[in-house]
XYZ file of C-alpha atoms in Angstrom:
433
model
C 131.908 -17.161 59.040
C 129.684 -14.213 60.178
C 130.118 -11.102 62.438
C 133.512 -9.817 62.526
C 135.473 -13.045 62.514
C 138.850 -13.258 60.015
C 140.746 -16.183 58.664
C 143.041 -18.046 60.389
C 146.357 -19.128 58.677
C 144.916 -22.345 57.838
C 142.140 -20.780 55.742
C 139.135 -21.110 58.065
C 137.165 -18.565 59.530
C 137.596 -17.262 63.153
C 135.456 -16.019 65.835
C 136.202 -13.143 68.152
C 134.229 -12.076 71.129
C 132.300 -9.748 69.298
C 130.467 -12.311 66.885
C 127.569 -13.855 67.490
C 126.107 -17.357 67.200
C 122.484 -18.310 67.735
C 122.572 -21.945 68.967
C 119.731 -24.146 68.334
C 118.742 -27.452 69.804
C 115.661 -29.471 70.852
C 116.132 -28.585 74.880
C 118.178 -25.928 76.478
C 121.580 -27.006 78.118
C 120.042 -26.358 81.173
C 118.409 -28.089 84.485
C 115.632 -26.630 86.044
C 113.656 -26.901 89.030
C 110.851 -25.379 91.055
C 112.236 -22.713 93.560
C 111.941 -23.177 97.639
C 108.235 -23.998 98.155
C 107.268 -24.180 94.538
C 107.619 -20.727 94.186
C 109.711 -19.205 91.219
C 112.484 -21.197 89.248
C 116.276 -22.407 90.066
C 118.286 -22.841 86.955
C 121.663 -24.363 86.490
C 123.945 -25.602 83.569
C 123.316 -29.333 82.711
C 127.287 -30.277 82.258
C 126.050 -33.426 80.507
C 124.975 -31.394 77.818
C 127.558 -30.939 75.249
C 126.271 -27.498 74.308
C 126.758 -26.080 77.780
C 130.444 -25.963 76.893
C 131.607 -22.315 77.589
C 132.594 -20.006 74.389
C 134.268 -16.890 74.166
C 131.715 -15.288 71.528
C 128.155 -13.921 72.244
C 125.791 -16.752 72.609
C 122.304 -17.056 72.261
C 120.669 -20.805 72.940
C 117.405 -21.408 71.861
C 115.317 -24.530 72.896
C 112.632 -26.171 74.910
C 113.086 -25.843 78.830
C 113.602 -29.226 80.420
C 110.893 -28.573 82.988
C 110.816 -31.048 86.023
C 108.184 -34.066 85.918
C 104.696 -33.331 86.366
C 104.640 -29.533 85.491
C 102.326 -29.861 82.786
C 101.593 -26.679 80.744
C 102.714 -23.438 82.742
C 100.388 -20.300 82.980
C 101.775 -16.895 81.456
C 102.902 -15.810 84.586
C 105.189 -18.669 85.312
C 106.675 -18.783 81.606
C 107.812 -15.041 82.154
C 108.883 -16.051 85.417
C 111.066 -18.837 84.063
C 112.258 -16.506 80.850
C 113.530 -14.172 83.412
C 115.639 -16.966 85.254
C 116.913 -18.304 81.749
C 118.364 -14.789 80.974
C 121.525 -15.023 82.740
C 122.255 -18.197 80.958
C 121.513 -16.703 77.387
C 118.536 -19.004 76.975
C 115.475 -18.510 75.249
C 112.685 -20.932 75.427
C 110.305 -22.232 72.729
C 106.953 -23.329 74.590
C 105.263 -26.070 72.890
C 101.570 -27.514 74.029
C 101.762 -30.731 75.887
C 99.952 -32.419 72.784
C 102.324 -30.982 70.204
C 105.542 -31.545 72.103
C 104.209 -35.263 72.776
C 103.725 -35.907 68.997
C 107.066 -33.984 68.084
C 109.237 -35.489 70.621
C 108.105 -39.031 71.569
C 105.943 -39.993 68.480
C 108.110 -38.816 65.454
C 111.680 -37.753 66.815
C 111.798 -41.012 68.831
C 109.262 -43.295 67.427
C 110.273 -42.791 63.698
C 113.665 -40.863 63.370
C 115.407 -42.688 66.244
C 115.036 -46.146 65.386
C 115.996 -45.213 61.412
C 118.891 -42.862 62.177
C 120.535 -45.974 64.115
C 119.844 -48.132 61.220
C 117.069 -50.147 63.310
C 113.877 -50.818 61.099
C 111.153 -53.082 62.672
C 108.867 -54.837 60.668
C 107.039 -56.751 63.189
C 104.929 -55.269 66.180
C 103.106 -52.570 66.939
C 105.897 -50.018 66.375
C 106.001 -51.507 62.534
C 102.477 -51.151 62.070
C 102.477 -47.445 63.390
C 105.787 -46.778 60.997
C 103.876 -47.797 57.858
C 100.219 -46.286 58.861
C 100.420 -43.370 56.416
C 97.524 -41.760 58.324
C 99.601 -41.861 61.686
C 102.877 -40.747 60.180
C 101.203 -37.792 58.430
C 99.824 -36.474 61.823
C 103.292 -36.516 63.354
C 105.063 -35.324 60.464
C 102.923 -32.401 60.840
C 103.935 -31.852 64.232
C 107.439 -32.213 63.432
C 107.273 -29.635 60.752
C 105.058 -27.209 62.782
C 107.584 -27.066 65.895
C 110.508 -26.896 63.433
C 108.375 -23.514 62.286
C 108.347 -22.485 65.932
C 112.008 -22.621 66.360
C 112.771 -20.570 63.199
C 110.080 -18.058 64.579
C 112.328 -18.025 67.951
C 115.679 -17.980 66.001
C 114.216 -15.138 64.004
C 113.377 -12.935 67.306
C 117.198 -13.159 69.130
C 118.911 -13.037 65.536
C 120.988 -10.179 64.915
C 122.578 -9.179 61.613
C 125.731 -11.374 60.661
C 125.235 -13.895 63.158
C 125.993 -17.436 62.710
C 123.253 -19.883 63.724
C 124.391 -23.418 64.424
C 121.473 -26.234 64.704
C 121.697 -29.154 66.557
C 120.339 -32.421 66.353
C 117.877 -34.754 64.088
C 114.806 -32.999 65.643
C 115.545 -29.929 63.670
C 116.463 -30.995 60.308
C 114.200 -28.719 58.667
C 114.841 -25.208 60.646
C 117.728 -24.394 57.665
C 115.347 -24.553 55.203
C 112.494 -22.346 56.943
C 115.252 -20.207 58.177
C 116.248 -19.350 54.540
C 113.016 -17.787 53.978
C 113.171 -15.035 57.171
C 117.053 -14.168 57.325
C 120.290 -14.484 55.371
C 122.661 -16.051 57.764
C 125.244 -18.573 57.773
C 123.724 -21.804 58.840
C 125.340 -24.659 60.515
C 123.816 -28.103 61.169
C 125.200 -30.750 63.585
C 123.875 -34.340 63.973
C 124.662 -36.029 67.513
C 123.167 -39.061 66.165
C 124.558 -41.726 63.488
C 123.255 -41.167 59.995
C 121.646 -44.732 58.617
C 122.525 -46.025 55.375
C 120.477 -45.107 52.068
C 118.747 -48.709 52.354
C 117.214 -47.639 55.633
C 116.914 -43.758 54.819
C 115.122 -44.155 51.808
C 112.360 -46.388 53.790
C 111.221 -42.650 55.179
C 108.127 -41.134 53.071
C 109.660 -37.804 53.806
C 113.273 -38.587 53.118
C 113.561 -35.895 50.081
C 112.210 -33.203 52.424
C 114.882 -34.224 55.123
C 117.776 -34.132 52.725
C 116.713 -30.936 51.311
C 115.796 -29.096 54.394
C 119.346 -30.278 55.895
C 121.314 -29.052 52.575
C 119.793 -25.578 53.036
C 122.783 -25.353 55.846
C 126.016 -23.865 54.525
C 127.777 -26.800 56.651
C 126.661 -29.879 57.817
C 128.711 -31.769 60.330
C 128.908 -35.527 61.582
C 130.805 -37.187 64.616
C 132.467 -39.492 62.261
C 133.232 -40.262 58.465
C 130.817 -43.212 58.599
C 128.174 -41.105 59.229
C 129.361 -38.710 56.509
C 129.738 -41.194 53.750
C 126.092 -42.725 54.534
C 124.647 -38.862 54.256
C 126.504 -38.328 50.981
C 125.380 -41.687 49.384
C 121.735 -40.600 50.270
C 122.301 -37.172 48.559
C 123.709 -39.261 45.425
C 121.139 -41.874 45.370
C 117.695 -40.096 46.303
C 118.323 -36.635 45.137
C 121.166 -37.264 42.413
C 123.484 -34.842 43.533
C 127.649 -34.826 43.144
C 130.219 -34.100 45.696
C 133.685 -33.335 45.725
C 137.063 -32.252 47.700
C 137.080 -28.762 48.134
C 140.454 -26.200 48.546
C 140.405 -26.754 52.069
C 140.198 -30.555 51.519
C 136.769 -31.113 53.084
C 133.927 -32.733 51.067
C 131.345 -30.295 49.253
C 128.064 -31.424 48.175
C 126.474 -29.687 45.076
C 122.991 -28.205 45.736
C 121.154 -25.509 43.845
C 124.147 -23.567 43.062
C 125.818 -23.890 46.222
C 128.599 -26.032 47.604
C 127.466 -27.173 51.131
C 130.381 -28.417 53.272
C 130.157 -31.904 55.052
C 132.431 -32.398 58.108
C 133.418 -34.884 60.276
C 134.221 -33.562 63.737
C 133.727 -35.358 67.470
C 132.846 -33.785 70.551
C 135.060 -33.533 73.711
C 134.327 -32.971 77.453
C 135.214 -30.062 79.596
C 138.344 -31.103 81.773
C 137.807 -28.033 83.999
C 134.542 -29.281 84.781
C 136.202 -32.635 86.013
C 138.871 -31.091 88.000
C 136.671 -29.177 90.156
C 134.093 -32.209 90.577
C 137.105 -34.132 92.034
C 138.506 -31.209 93.849
C 135.849 -29.341 95.451
C 132.312 -31.854 95.326
C 131.432 -32.987 98.613
C 131.089 -36.696 98.983
C 133.161 -37.910 95.650
C 136.006 -39.155 97.375
C 133.779 -40.650 100.358
C 131.731 -42.318 97.279
C 134.953 -43.566 95.655
C 136.211 -45.320 98.614
C 132.628 -46.892 99.513
C 132.659 -48.180 96.013
C 136.454 -49.396 96.029
C 135.988 -51.070 99.810
C 132.637 -53.111 98.401
C 134.522 -54.091 95.263
C 136.952 -56.124 98.051
C 139.955 -55.659 95.582
C 138.507 -57.159 92.612
C 139.126 -55.772 88.993
C 136.008 -53.721 88.342
C 134.505 -53.639 84.972
C 131.792 -50.639 85.011
C 128.630 -50.330 82.312
C 127.002 -46.987 82.397
C 124.156 -47.375 79.901
C 120.642 -46.526 79.087
C 118.161 -49.481 79.375
C 117.297 -49.778 75.603
C 118.002 -52.187 72.778
C 120.297 -49.959 71.400
C 122.866 -49.997 73.801
C 123.643 -53.277 74.065
C 123.331 -54.446 77.518
C 121.848 -57.761 76.750
C 125.281 -58.455 74.624
C 127.299 -57.338 77.349
C 125.799 -59.680 80.007
C 125.657 -62.656 77.982
C 129.424 -61.788 76.972
C 130.261 -61.348 80.297
C 129.046 -64.453 81.128
C 130.615 -66.340 78.726
C 134.129 -64.824 79.480
C 133.392 -66.271 83.346
C 132.662 -69.712 81.988
C 135.752 -69.557 79.831
C 138.041 -68.267 82.638
C 136.802 -69.877 85.778
C 139.715 -68.562 87.711
C 138.403 -65.229 87.306
C 135.877 -65.599 89.670
C 136.015 -64.149 92.559
C 138.314 -61.509 91.055
C 136.334 -59.516 88.979
C 133.107 -57.694 89.125
C 130.686 -56.318 86.859
C 129.048 -53.220 88.144
C 126.310 -52.373 85.725
C 124.548 -49.283 85.948
C 121.383 -48.908 84.157
C 119.784 -45.825 83.397
C 115.925 -45.237 82.836
C 115.227 -44.426 79.459
C 111.269 -43.446 79.631
C 110.884 -41.838 76.321
C 110.846 -45.237 74.667
C 108.726 -46.771 77.095
C 107.788 -49.716 75.803
C 111.618 -50.731 74.415
C 112.548 -49.670 78.151
C 110.292 -52.312 79.630
C 111.135 -55.180 77.552
C 115.214 -54.108 77.731
C 114.662 -53.600 81.661
C 113.066 -57.225 81.986
C 115.443 -58.969 79.994
C 118.679 -57.374 81.723
C 117.344 -58.335 84.933
C 116.762 -61.803 83.904
C 120.349 -61.797 82.673
C 121.485 -60.504 85.695
C 119.405 -62.963 88.063
C 120.840 -66.110 85.731
C 124.342 -64.878 86.150
C 124.204 -64.413 90.260
C 122.279 -67.845 90.455
C 125.012 -69.474 88.765
C 127.860 -68.160 91.080
C 126.464 -68.247 94.587
C 128.381 -67.121 97.287
C 130.340 -64.920 94.538
C 129.333 -61.535 94.010
C 130.313 -61.198 90.007
C 127.753 -58.894 89.049
C 126.173 -55.867 90.552
C 123.093 -54.737 88.691
C 122.285 -50.991 89.687
C 118.706 -49.526 88.612
C 118.981 -45.439 88.609
C 117.004 -42.663 87.262
C 118.911 -40.532 84.945
C 118.184 -37.754 87.067
C 119.913 -39.360 90.491
C 123.176 -39.750 88.252
C 124.728 -36.094 88.063
C 128.362 -35.780 86.841
C 129.934 -35.810 90.537
C 128.312 -39.429 91.283
C 129.161 -40.577 87.680
C 132.745 -39.414 88.179
C 132.766 -41.302 91.640
C 131.947 -44.556 89.530
C 134.484 -43.998 86.944
C 137.373 -43.230 89.536
C 136.430 -46.402 91.323
C 136.523 -48.656 87.964
C 139.641 -50.241 86.476
C 137.646 -50.462 83.192
C 134.522 -49.154 81.271
C 132.914 -51.508 79.032
C 130.641 -50.143 76.577
C 129.160 -52.779 73.731
C 126.376 -50.128 72.086
C 124.828 -51.424 68.780
C 124.726 -48.187 67.268
C 125.853 -44.745 68.821
C 126.269 -41.331 68.235
C 127.594 -39.155 70.710
C 129.252 -41.229 73.781
C 131.578 -39.031 75.854
C 131.676 -41.966 78.763
C 135.159 -43.291 77.491
C 136.573 -39.542 77.257
C 135.380 -38.996 80.837
C 136.908 -42.394 81.928
C 140.107 -41.680 80.656
C 140.258 -37.786 82.051
C 139.122 -38.917 85.431
C 141.846 -41.068 85.797
C 144.215 -38.708 84.345
C 143.422 -36.212 86.790
C 143.804 -38.776 89.766
C 147.168 -39.820 88.721
C 148.395 -36.155 88.280
C 146.785 -35.439 91.734
C 148.454 -38.520 93.442
C 151.770 -37.645 91.839
C 151.384 -34.239 93.343
C 150.301 -32.308 89.874
C 147.262 -30.953 91.707
C 143.830 -31.196 90.059
C 142.611 -33.963 91.741
C 140.518 -34.952 94.914
């Protein structure tokens, strides 16, 4: 650990309010809107972002500001205004030019790393042609390294002696390496996505650069052991590194005379946020009642998914159709309420997936005329804030997730927590609305 933290009874470092952590992520965990009349800025926490969880330690958050659509490049005066508006949230923005941001995020992170990290490797079509085009990839890789250096520079600006640095996401895998040349700090790296098998990961021409960049961190975290195991296998097969069980029972990789800790830790949800929504948020109870009334006593299966191949919506609809075929007595008694969230960062995938999902929905509705067996709701992600999502979860009897590959999905935890709070409230234990 860093700062003034001591060791707990289990041998792990503990942090106190005097300790500091610099948290770096691709996007800051806030929502940003223009102020009244288009002047100034309004900032609030994005409770859908796991990094918005509260902490008792001193935190500086570094990331790109999630600007409203259509903002374009800001003037220096607008940037200064926004930096001041972000200060109460301990957020420090990283500014990227529009062209660099496009190549970094849409081009490299979403276009190259995202499918590979989810064990998806296209060999046909336009995406595959781009993937195997060395010149095209070199340009995107250069953008990726540039942005990682910009993050390094911003972290160094806010870093205080003995702070911990916690880097999040596959967007910033080179930051630990770049940071080691500027400050002496304890660095943690946590991936919120899956990590691919070595057979898939080795198709990346910069595979060793990414692994070595990650291994400069002191601790590398994944959500489940399967992803940790894939990472360890890549280290063995691509870099010839060994690993062993350390004194605390955790796995350690030997790299350049150091021991790099590899852990598997799943993220949770903040109960207080959901308690406040059920208790205070205007309109939640009314929307729950409206959803339940429309369901007319049917057993409601809820789907909340981004419309993209990896989320498996097509598989869910095919499976539901087969369920109704095999259980005709269920027709009229069950309803699949599927919410399709927009995924515009992968526009081509979104367009093709949306068309296929709509075709399957239309076929289901046509097969059972006069019966509402499915309700398909297209929603922009901005129009499904936590309060509205909680209403949908509260009104449903079961949540159905059929993702092909998933890194972090907290919806099952939110579903269980929402219903637990509702039961507690109905039993007189307080909490719900």
